[in-house]
PDB file of C-alpha atoms in Angstrom:
ATOM      1  CA  MET A1043     223.327 132.994  42.879  1.00 87.00           C
ATOM      2  CA  GLN A1044     223.442 136.378  41.210  1.00 91.00           C
ATOM      3  CA  LEU A1045     220.849 139.327  43.125  1.00 92.00           C
ATOM      4  CA  THR A1046     220.232 142.102  42.154  1.00 93.00           C
ATOM      5  CA  ASP A1047     219.506 145.193  44.240  1.00 95.00           C
ATOM      6  CA  PRO A1048     215.753 145.833  45.263  1.00 96.00           C
ATOM      7  CA  LEU A1049     213.924 146.825  41.451  1.00 95.00           C
ATOM      8  CA  SER A1050     211.259 149.190  41.694  1.00 95.00           C
ATOM      9  CA  LEU A1051     208.332 148.109  39.425  1.00 93.00           C
ATOM     10  CA  SER A1052     205.844 150.032  37.002  1.00 92.00           C
ATOM     11  CA  LEU A1053     203.052 149.134  35.281  1.00 92.00           C
ATOM     12  CA  HIS A1054     205.222 148.345  32.291  1.00 92.00           C
ATOM     13  CA  ASP A1055     206.364 145.253  34.064  1.00 90.00           C
ATOM     14  CA  ALA A1056     203.336 143.585  35.750  1.00 89.00           C
ATOM     15  CA  ASP A1057     201.924 141.145  33.155  1.00 88.00           C
ATOM     16  CA  GLY A1058     205.942 140.043  32.720  1.00 90.00           C
ATOM     17  CA  ILE A1059     206.187 138.873  36.638  1.00 92.00           C
ATOM     18  CA  VAL A1060     203.123 137.172  37.449  1.00 93.00           C
ATOM     19  CA  SER A1061     204.268 133.697  37.126  1.00 93.00           C
ATOM     20  CA  ASP A1062     206.995 134.684  39.364  1.00 93.00           C
ATOM     21  CA  LEU A1063     205.201 136.596  41.744  1.00 94.00           C
ATOM     22  CA  ALA A1064     202.747 133.861  41.844  1.00 93.00           C
ATOM     23  CA  SER A1065     205.417 131.273  42.546  1.00 93.00           C
ATOM     24  CA  ILE A1066     207.251 132.942  45.453  1.00 94.00           C
ATOM     25  CA  ARG A1067     203.526 132.815  47.350  1.00 94.00           C
ATOM     26  CA  GLN A1068     203.114 129.622  46.451  1.00 92.00           C
ATOM     27  CA  SER A1069     206.024 128.740  47.922  1.00 90.00           C
ATOM     28  CA  TYR A1070     205.195 129.600  51.309  1.00 89.00           C
ATOM     29  CA  LEU A1071     200.940 129.371  51.450  1.00 89.00           C
ATOM     30  CA  THR A1072     200.891 126.321  53.330  1.00 89.00           C
ATOM     31  CA  THR A1073     203.723 126.465  55.530  1.00 88.00           C
ATOM     32  CA  THR A1074     201.927 127.934  59.132  1.00 89.00           C
ATOM     33  CA  PRO A1075     199.453 125.913  60.656  1.00 92.00           C
ATOM     34  CA  LEU A1076     197.202 128.500  59.913  1.00 93.00           C
ATOM     35  CA  GLY A1077     197.917 128.301  56.321  1.00 93.00           C
ATOM     36  CA  GLN A1078     197.393 124.869  55.877  1.00 93.00           C
ATOM     37  CA  LEU A1079     194.781 124.756  57.803  1.00 94.00           C
ATOM     38  CA  ARG A1080     193.252 127.650  55.282  1.00 93.00           C
ATOM     39  CA  TYR A1081     194.720 126.294  51.507  1.00 94.00           C
ATOM     40  CA  GLY A1082     196.081 122.730  52.301  1.00 93.00           C
ATOM     41  CA  ALA A1083     193.408 121.255  50.376  1.00 94.00           C
ATOM     42  CA  VAL A1084     193.796 123.196  47.052  1.00 94.00           C
ATOM     43  CA  PRO A1085     195.728 120.954  44.909  1.00 95.00           C
ATOM     44  CA  ALA A1086     198.574 122.754  42.991  1.00 94.00           C
ATOM     45  CA  ALA A1087     197.383 123.678  40.366  1.00 93.00           C
ATOM     46  CA  GLU A1088     194.443 125.150  40.972  1.00 93.00           C
ATOM     47  CA  ALA A1089     196.181 127.085  43.396  1.00 93.00           C
ATOM     48  CA  ARG A1090     198.816 128.090  41.034  1.00 93.00           C
ATOM     49  CA  LYS A1091     195.868 129.458  39.009  1.00 92.00           C
ATOM     50  CA  TRP A1092     194.067 131.408  41.225  1.00 93.00           C
ATOM     51  CA  LEU A1093     197.261 132.993  42.672  1.00 94.00           C
ATOM     52  CA  GLU A1094     198.085 134.286  39.447  1.00 93.00           C
ATOM     53  CA  SER A1095     194.591 135.672  39.004  1.00 93.00           C
ATOM     54  CA  CYS A1096     195.462 137.336  42.646  1.00 92.00           C
ATOM     55  CA  VAL A1097     198.586 139.113  41.952  1.00 93.00           C
ATOM     56  CA  ARG A1098     197.542 140.218  37.909  1.00 93.00           C
ATOM     57  CA  LEU A1099     194.675 142.157  39.389  1.00 93.00           C
ATOM     58  CA  GLU A1100     196.751 143.455  42.451  1.00 93.00           C
ATOM     59  CA  LEU A1101     199.933 144.577  40.061  1.00 94.00           C
ATOM     60  CA  ASN A1102     197.597 146.121  37.260  1.00 94.00           C
ATOM     61  CA  SER A1103     195.169 148.022  40.194  1.00 94.00           C
ATOM     62  CA  GLU A1104     197.771 149.335  42.367  1.00 95.00           C
ATOM     63  CA  LEU A1105     200.409 150.248  39.911  1.00 94.00           C
ATOM     64  CA  ALA A1106     197.809 152.553  37.829  1.00 94.00           C
ATOM     65  CA  THR A1107     196.295 154.338  40.794  1.00 94.00           C
ATOM     66  CA  TYR A1108     198.904 154.497  43.019  1.00 96.00           C
ATOM     67  CA  PRO A1109     201.755 157.106  42.896  1.00 96.00           C
ATOM     68  CA  ARG A1110     205.287 156.017  43.681  1.00 96.00           C
ATOM     69  CA  ILE A1111     207.415 156.864  46.776  1.00 96.00           C
ATOM     70  CA  THR A1112     209.929 157.432  45.114  1.00 94.00           C
ATOM     71  CA  GLY A1113     207.840 160.391  43.535  1.00 93.00           C
ATOM     72  CA  PHE A1114     207.519 162.164  46.421  1.00 92.00           C
ATOM     73  CA  ASP A1115     209.670 165.088  45.261  1.00 88.00           C
ATOM     74  CA  THR A1116     208.929 164.874  41.618  1.00 90.00           C
ATOM     75  CA  ASP A1117     205.588 164.422  40.969  1.00 90.00           C
ATOM     76  CA  GLY A1118     204.034 167.721  42.592  1.00 87.00           C
ATOM     77  CA  ARG A1119     201.717 165.701  45.013  1.00 89.00           C
ATOM     78  CA  GLY A1120     204.368 165.573  47.895  1.00 88.00           C
ATOM     79  CA  GLN A1121     203.073 164.088  51.475  1.00 90.00           C
ATOM     80  CA  ASN A1122     198.770 164.770  50.558  1.00 90.00           C
ATOM     81  CA  VAL A1123     197.627 161.792  48.760  1.00 93.00           C
ATOM     82  CA  SER A1124     198.690 157.688  49.751  1.00 94.00           C
ATOM     83  CA  ARG A1125     201.746 156.224  47.850  1.00 96.00           C
ATOM     84  CA  MET A1126     203.055 152.943  47.231  1.00 97.00           C
ATOM     85  CA  GLU A1127     205.991 151.329  46.318  1.00 97.00           C
ATOM     86  CA  HIS A1128     206.305 147.301  44.536  1.00 97.00           C
ATOM     87  CA  LEU A1129     210.216 146.369  44.496  1.00 97.00           C
ATOM     88  CA  VAL A1130     211.964 143.005  43.188  1.00 96.00           C
ATOM     89  CA  VAL A1131     214.791 141.197  43.692  1.00 95.00           C
ATOM     90  CA  ARG A1132     216.151 139.002  40.810  1.00 95.00           C
ATOM     91  CA  ASP A1133     218.321 136.366  40.524  1.00 93.00           C
ATOM     92  CA  LEU A1134     219.963 136.423  37.380  1.00 92.00           C
ATOM     93  CA  ASP A1135     221.033 132.803  37.486  1.00 91.00           C
ATOM     94  CA  LEU A1136     217.492 131.630  37.279  1.00 89.00           C
ATOM     95  CA  GLU A1137     215.473 131.579  34.084  1.00 84.00           C
ATOM     96  CA  PRO A1138     211.758 133.545  34.516  1.00 79.00           C
ATOM     97  CA  LEU A1139     209.409 131.340  34.266  1.00 77.00           C
ATOM     98  CA  VAL A1140     207.090 130.538  31.078  1.00 64.00           C
ATOM     99  CA  VAL A1141     204.996 134.090  30.636  1.00 57.00           C
ATOM    100  CA  ASP A1142     202.344 133.853  28.680  1.00 51.00           C
ATOM    101  CA  GLN A1143     202.394 133.956  24.666  1.00 47.00           C
ATOM    102  CA  THR A1144     200.994 137.130  23.924  1.00 47.00           C
ATOM    103  CA  LEU A1145     204.030 138.996  25.610  1.00 46.00           C
ATOM    104  CA  GLN A1146     206.783 136.542  24.095  1.00 48.00           C
ATOM    105  CA  SER A1147     205.780 138.186  20.593  1.00 47.00           C
ATOM    106  CA  ASP A1148     205.897 141.520  21.941  1.00 51.00           C
ATOM    107  CA  GLU A1149     209.789 142.648  21.998  1.00 50.00           C
ATOM    108  CA  GLU A1150     209.126 145.331  24.274  1.00 50.00           C
ATOM    109  CA  ALA A1151     207.401 143.369  27.260  1.00 52.00           C
ATOM    110  CA  ARG A1152     209.868 140.775  26.981  1.00 55.00           C
ATOM    111  CA  PRO A1153     210.724 140.058  31.145  1.00 57.00           C
ATOM    112  CA  SER A1154     213.951 141.414  32.425  1.00 71.00           C
ATOM    113  CA  PRO A1155     216.812 138.986  32.307  1.00 84.00           C
ATOM    114  CA  GLY A1156     216.257 136.671  35.950  1.00 90.00           C
ATOM    115  CA  ARG A1157     213.789 135.139  37.443  1.00 92.00           C
ATOM    116  CA  VAL A1158     212.264 137.089  40.280  1.00 94.00           C
ATOM    117  CA  VAL A1159     212.820 135.416  44.232  1.00 94.00           C
ATOM    118  CA  ALA A1160     211.187 138.198  46.422  1.00 95.00           C
ATOM    119  CA  PHE A1161     209.209 141.084  46.553  1.00 96.00           C
ATOM    120  CA  ALA A1162     208.226 143.836  48.808  1.00 97.00           C
ATOM    121  CA  GLU A1163     205.016 146.004  48.913  1.00 97.00           C
ATOM    122  CA  PHE A1164     205.524 149.481  51.172  1.00 98.00           C
ATOM    123  CA  GLN A1165     202.396 151.783  51.105  1.00 96.00           C
ATOM    124  CA  TYR A1166     202.416 155.362  52.339  1.00 97.00           C
ATOM    125  CA  HIS A1167     199.623 156.797  54.642  1.00 95.00           C
ATOM    126  CA  PRO A1168     199.244 160.306  54.607  1.00 94.00           C
ATOM    127  CA  HIS A1169     197.818 162.601  57.598  1.00 87.00           C
ATOM    128  CA  PRO A1170     193.765 161.319  56.924  1.00 81.00           C
ATOM    129  CA  HIS A1171     193.016 165.851  56.923  1.00 74.00           C
ATOM    130  CA  SER A1172     195.473 166.229  54.009  1.00 65.00           C
ATOM    131  CA  SER A1173     193.757 163.170  51.788  1.00 55.00           C
ATOM    132  CA  ASN A1174     191.809 165.246  49.320  1.00 53.00           C
ATOM    133  CA  GLU A1175     193.467 163.443  45.946  1.00 52.00           C
ATOM    134  CA  PRO A1176     192.381 159.405  44.064  1.00 45.00           C
ATOM    135  CA  GLY A1177     193.620 157.247  45.844  1.00 49.00           C
ATOM    136  CA  ALA A1178     194.236 159.370  49.250  1.00 44.00           C
ATOM    137  CA  ASP A1179     190.470 157.716  50.720  1.00 46.00           C
ATOM    138  CA  ASP A1180     192.521 155.136  52.460  1.00 49.00           C
ATOM    139  CA  ALA A1181     193.576 156.745  55.864  1.00 45.00           C
ATOM    140  CA  ARG A1182     194.227 153.669  57.460  1.00 48.00           C
ATOM    141  CA  PRO A1183     196.147 150.388  57.108  1.00 50.00           C
ATOM    142  CA  ALA A1184     194.568 147.655  55.443  1.00 47.00           C
ATOM    143  CA  GLN A1185     195.860 144.363  55.994  1.00 46.00           C
ATOM    144  CA  SER A1186     199.716 143.255  56.284  1.00 47.00           C
ATOM    145  CA  SER A1187     200.493 140.203  57.092  1.00 43.00           C
ATOM    146  CA  GLU A1188     204.001 139.501  55.186  1.00 50.00           C
ATOM    147  CA  GLN A1189     201.784 138.038  52.175  1.00 48.00           C
ATOM    148  CA  GLU A1190     200.209 135.624  54.317  1.00 50.00           C
ATOM    149  CA  ASP A1191     197.170 135.748  52.777  1.00 48.00           C
ATOM    150  CA  PRO A1192     197.817 135.955  48.915  1.00 42.00           C
ATOM    151  CA  ALA A1193     194.198 137.235  48.111  1.00 41.00           C
ATOM    152  CA  SER A1194     193.201 139.742  51.263  1.00 40.00           C
ATOM    153  CA  ALA A1195     191.345 142.750  51.031  1.00 34.00           C
ATOM    154  CA  LYS A1196     193.562 145.152  49.046  1.00 41.00           C
ATOM    155  CA  THR A1197     193.013 142.869  45.776  1.00 34.00           C
ATOM    156  CA  LYS A1198     189.412 144.414  45.701  1.00 38.00           C
ATOM    157  CA  THR A1199     188.906 147.906  43.881  1.00 36.00           C
ATOM    158  CA  LYS A1200     186.088 150.102  43.177  1.00 36.00           C
ATOM    159  CA  THR A1201     186.387 148.384  39.296  1.00 39.00           C
ATOM    160  CA  GLU A1202     187.137 144.881  39.849  1.00 47.00           C
ATOM    161  CA  PRO A1203     185.205 141.675  41.548  1.00 46.00           C
ATOM    162  CA  PRO A1204     187.560 140.176  43.942  1.00 54.00           C
ATOM    163  CA  ILE A1205     189.398 136.745  42.580  1.00 70.00           C
ATOM    164  CA  ASP A1206     186.860 133.769  44.203  1.00 82.00           C
ATOM    165  CA  LEU A1207     188.897 131.542  46.290  1.00 89.00           C
ATOM    166  CA  PRO A1208     189.223 127.978  45.096  1.00 93.00           C
ATOM    167  CA  PRO A1209     186.309 125.723  46.168  1.00 93.00           C
ATOM    168  CA  SER A1210     188.506 123.820  48.451  1.00 94.00           C
ATOM    169  CA  ALA A1211     190.037 126.274  50.594  1.00 94.00           C
ATOM    170  CA  HIS A1212     188.243 127.410  54.128  1.00 94.00           C
ATOM    171  CA  ARG A1213     186.252 130.221  53.169  1.00 92.00           C
ATOM    172  CA  ALA A1214     185.037 130.374  56.324  1.00 94.00           C
ATOM    173  CA  LEU A1215     188.030 130.916  57.887  1.00 94.00           C
ATOM    174  CA  HIS A1216     189.776 132.991  55.222  1.00 91.00           C
ATOM    175  CA  GLU A1217     187.243 135.293  55.800  1.00 91.00           C
ATOM    176  CA  HIS A1218     187.262 135.441  59.696  1.00 93.00           C
ATOM    177  CA  TRP A1219     190.862 135.778  59.622  1.00 93.00           C
ATOM    178  CA  ASP A1220     190.864 138.553  56.929  1.00 88.00           C
ATOM    179  CA  LYS A1221     188.704 140.687  58.912  1.00 91.00           C
ATOM    180  CA  ALA A1222     190.116 140.181  62.142  1.00 92.00           C
ATOM    181  CA  VAL A1223     193.684 141.339  61.330  1.00 90.00           C
ATOM    182  CA  GLU A1224     192.217 144.564  59.743  1.00 88.00           C
ATOM    183  CA  ALA A1225     189.872 145.670  62.257  1.00 89.00           C
ATOM    184  CA  ALA A1226     193.241 145.256  64.300  1.00 89.00           C
ATOM    185  CA  LEU A1227     194.959 147.359  62.008  1.00 88.00           C
ATOM    186  CA  SER A1228     192.643 150.112  62.040  1.00 87.00           C
ATOM    187  CA  ALA A1229     191.693 150.072  65.777  1.00 87.00           C
ATOM    188  CA  GLN A1230     195.677 150.535  66.241  1.00 89.00           C
ATOM    189  CA  PHE A1231     196.570 152.291  63.180  1.00 89.00           C
ATOM    190  CA  GLY A1232     193.964 153.947  61.861  1.00 86.00           C
ATOM    191  CA  GLY A1233     194.286 157.523  60.683  1.00 87.00           C
ATOM    192  CA  MET A1234     198.279 157.396  61.175  1.00 92.00           C
ATOM    193  CA  HIS A1235     200.622 159.302  59.130  1.00 95.00           C
ATOM    194  CA  CYS A1236     203.076 156.393  58.653  1.00 96.00           C
ATOM    195  CA  PHE A1237     204.439 153.494  56.174  1.00 97.00           C
ATOM    196  CA  GLU A1238     203.049 150.552  55.917  1.00 96.00           C
ATOM    197  CA  VAL A1239     204.601 147.162  55.076  1.00 95.00           C
ATOM    198  CA  ARG A1240     201.875 145.226  53.025  1.00 92.00           C
ATOM    199  CA  GLY A1241     204.156 142.082  52.548  1.00 92.00           C
ATOM    200  CA  ILE A1242     207.849 141.321  52.212  1.00 94.00           C
ATOM    201  CA  ALA A1243     208.495 137.647  50.545  1.00 93.00           C
ATOM    202  CA  THR A1244     211.350 135.455  49.185  1.00 92.00           C
ATOM    203  CA  LEU A1245     211.013 132.241  47.142  1.00 90.00           C
ATOM    204  CA  SER A1246     211.346 129.431  49.639  1.00 84.00           C
ATOM    205  CA  PRO A1247     213.005 127.592  50.509  1.00 84.00           C
ATOM    206  CA  SER A1248     216.122 128.178  48.266  1.00 80.00           C
ATOM    207  CA  HIS A1249     216.055 132.129  48.696  1.00 87.00           C
ATOM    208  CA  LEU A1250     215.891 132.212  52.373  1.00 79.00           C
ATOM    209  CA  ARG A1251     218.081 133.623  54.782  1.00 81.00           C
ATOM    210  CA  ARG A1252     220.349 135.080  52.535  1.00 86.00           C
ATOM    211  CA  GLY A1253     219.401 138.833  53.611  1.00 90.00           C
ATOM    212  CA  ILE A1254     217.006 139.282  50.456  1.00 95.00           C
ATOM    213  CA  ALA A1255     214.176 140.509  53.124  1.00 95.00           C
ATOM    214  CA  SER A1256     216.468 142.513  55.027  1.00 95.00           C
ATOM    215  CA  LYS A1257     217.532 144.707  52.196  1.00 96.00           C
ATOM    216  CA  LEU A1258     214.012 144.973  51.302  1.00 97.00           C
ATOM    217  CA  LEU A1259     213.175 146.131  53.998  1.00 98.00           C
ATOM    218  CA  CYS A1260     215.498 148.770  54.844  1.00 97.00           C
ATOM    219  CA  TRP A1261     214.954 150.117  51.668  1.00 97.00           C
ATOM    220  CA  ILE A1262     211.830 152.053  53.484  1.00 98.00           C
ATOM    221  CA  PHE A1263     213.935 153.229  56.499  1.00 98.00           C
ATOM    222  CA  PRO A1264     215.319 156.512  54.936  1.00 96.00           C
ATOM    223  CA  TRP A1265     212.259 157.375  53.822  1.00 96.00           C
ATOM    224  CA  ALA A1266     210.479 156.989  56.971  1.00 97.00           C
ATOM    225  CA  ASP A1267     213.644 159.074  58.879  1.00 97.00           C
ATOM    226  CA  ARG A1268     213.148 161.544  56.559  1.00 95.00           C
ATOM    227  CA  LEU A1269     209.435 162.237  57.254  1.00 95.00           C
ATOM    228  CA  GLY A1270     209.634 161.675  60.413  1.00 95.00           C
ATOM    229  CA  VAL A1271     207.192 159.254  60.227  1.00 96.00           C
ATOM    230  CA  PRO A1272     207.081 155.451  62.192  1.00 97.00           C
ATOM    231  CA  VAL A1273     206.771 152.250  59.878  1.00 97.00           C
ATOM    232  CA  VAL A1274     203.703 149.604  60.862  1.00 96.00           C
ATOM    233  CA  LEU A1275     202.933 146.403  60.634  1.00 94.00           C
ATOM    234  CA  ALA A1276     201.299 143.166  61.439  1.00 94.00           C
ATOM    235  CA  ALA A1277     204.111 140.443  62.043  1.00 94.00           C
ATOM    236  CA  THR A1278     203.708 136.473  61.526  1.00 92.00           C
ATOM    237  CA  PRO A1279     205.041 134.156  63.839  1.00 90.00           C
ATOM    238  CA  PRO A1280     207.931 133.695  61.459  1.00 89.00           C
ATOM    239  CA  GLY A1281     207.983 137.444  61.156  1.00 92.00           C
ATOM    240  CA  TYR A1282     208.448 138.142  64.209  1.00 94.00           C
ATOM    241  CA  PRO A1283     211.592 137.944  65.680  1.00 95.00           C
ATOM    242  CA  PHE A1284     213.284 139.336  61.802  1.00 96.00           C
ATOM    243  CA  TYR A1285     210.863 142.513  62.548  1.00 97.00           C
ATOM    244  CA  LEU A1286     212.564 143.144  65.986  1.00 96.00           C
ATOM    245  CA  ARG A1287     216.002 142.150  64.059  1.00 96.00           C
ATOM    246  CA  HIS A1288     215.550 145.438  62.399  1.00 97.00           C
ATOM    247  CA  GLY A1289     214.535 147.612  64.940  1.00 95.00           C
ATOM    248  CA  PHE A1290     210.860 147.317  65.058  1.00 97.00           C
ATOM    249  CA  VAL A1291     208.692 146.848  68.818  1.00 95.00           C
ATOM    250  CA  GLU A1292     205.915 145.393  70.358  1.00 93.00           C
ATOM    251  CA  VAL A1293     203.128 148.128  70.498  1.00 90.00           C
ATOM    252  CA  ASP A1294     202.471 149.281  73.262  1.00 80.00           C
ATOM    253  CA  ASP A1295     200.980 152.653  74.233  1.00 65.00           C
ATOM    254  CA  GLY A1296     197.428 151.298  75.941  1.00 64.00           C
ATOM    255  CA  GLY A1297     195.722 150.675  72.465  1.00 57.00           C
ATOM    256  CA  PRO A1298     192.772 148.831  71.957  1.00 55.00           C
ATOM    257  CA  ARG A1299     194.342 145.872  70.406  1.00 67.00           C
ATOM    258  CA  THR A1300     198.010 145.032  70.225  1.00 84.00           C
ATOM    259  CA  PHE A1301     197.619 141.157  68.713  1.00 87.00           C
ATOM    260  CA  VAL A1302     195.216 139.660  66.759  1.00 90.00           C
ATOM    261  CA  GLN A1303     194.986 135.573  67.136  1.00 91.00           C
ATOM    262  CA  CYS A1304     192.676 132.597  66.463  1.00 94.00           C
ATOM    263  CA  ASN A1305     192.251 129.648  67.698  1.00 94.00           C
ATOM    264  CA  MET A1306     192.224 127.303  64.960  1.00 94.00           C
ATOM    265  CA  ALA A1307     191.022 124.566  67.417  1.00 95.00           C
ATOM    266  CA  GLU A1308     187.593 126.130  66.581  1.00 94.00           C
ATOM    267  CA  TRP A1309     187.994 125.928  62.340  1.00 94.00           C
ATOM    268  CA  GLY A1310     188.982 122.240  62.977  1.00 92.00           C
ATOM    269  CA  GLY A1311     192.684 122.370  63.478  1.00 92.00           C
ATOM    270  CA  GLU A1312     195.395 122.597  66.629  1.00 92.00           C
ATOM    271  CA  GLY A1313     196.978 125.598  68.343  1.00 94.00           C
ATOM    272  CA  VAL A1314     197.162 129.015  68.475  1.00 94.00           C
ATOM    273  CA  HIS A1315     198.549 131.585  65.164  1.00 94.00           C
ATOM    274  CA  ARG A1316     198.674 135.226  66.247  1.00 91.00           C
ATOM    275  CA  HIS A1317     199.911 138.318  64.285  1.00 94.00           C
ATOM    276  CA  VAL A1318     201.370 140.871  66.416  1.00 93.00           C
ATOM    277  CA  LEU A1319     201.510 144.856  65.877  1.00 95.00           C
ATOM    278  CA  MET A1320     204.645 146.491  65.358  1.00 95.00           C
ATOM    279  CA  ILE A1321     206.184 149.728  64.918  1.00 96.00           C
ATOM    280  CA  ARG A1322     209.468 150.986  64.009  1.00 97.00           C
ATOM    281  CA  TRP A1323     209.979 154.952  65.398  1.00 96.00           C
ATOM    282  CA  PRO A1324     212.176 157.040  62.971  1.00 96.00           C
ATOM    283  CA  THR A1325     215.701 157.786  63.927  1.00 90.00           C
ATOM    284  CA  THR A1326     215.216 161.378  64.204  1.00 66.00           C
ATOM    285  CA  LEU A1327     212.458 161.049  66.751  1.00 52.00           C
ATOM    286  CA  SER A1328     214.623 158.379  68.482  1.00 46.00           C
ATOM    287  CA  ASP A1329     217.634 160.532  68.648  1.00 55.00           C
ATOM    288  CA  GLN A1330     215.909 163.430  70.438  1.00 44.00           C
ATOM    289  CA  SER A1331     214.516 160.949  72.938  1.00 50.00           C
ATOM    290  CA  ALA A1332     217.617 159.621  73.518  1.00 50.00           C
ATOM    291  CA  SER A1333     218.986 163.459  74.035  1.00 43.00           C
TER     292      SER A1333
END
């Protein structure tokens, strides 16, 4: 296993990695009881087609719309606009999945060596009073659930319709849970100057527990510390201990909601699924508090 360091994506990369990213998302689509309840009845081939459509729309929309986090010092827009960064890790010992034939005829569009086995998405939310350019109207974090929902609200744009769910998915639960998580994030973090972990995912089970997710997550910390702003997210049950180990804490500031949960018995399942709202404070502020 020969893994690359985290690599930033550009719009030029989008089409060549759709299959890889869809494969990662499909690898954990039904690994939680909530995921099983929502998508367990969807045939694998149908799920794969849907996921590829979601990934393609999302990448082409976000990579074309948002300036990159790495452009803070070079693009002249500074801290006044929303930004995103899409990162991937490749395993150079694996062959990339089959790409569209139109790409294979274009030497310049051929995918990079190896296969994408993990990805992360981060969004920078400026102070709401400084957001005055296109792409800066997203003043609050949207759904963040470590990519548990591959067709969350972030795939919806002003010019493209959302990708419809497969008919065999649990549509009512899908819509209910998306709205619940988004409402909780908005209530707690709305208007906050922060970075948001939009998603981190690793190909399961082959590339889990190899430090890949840690390397991706830690990429954003120097940016947050430099700007003196927190990093926020909504942690799934599998992600919760991972984020605790990396300096995140549960939100406990008297806010209206510090977690969001689903009683799956109300939707034909069993048990309770909970996302915990978490925050990592910049080390600059932590050091000042300690002194």
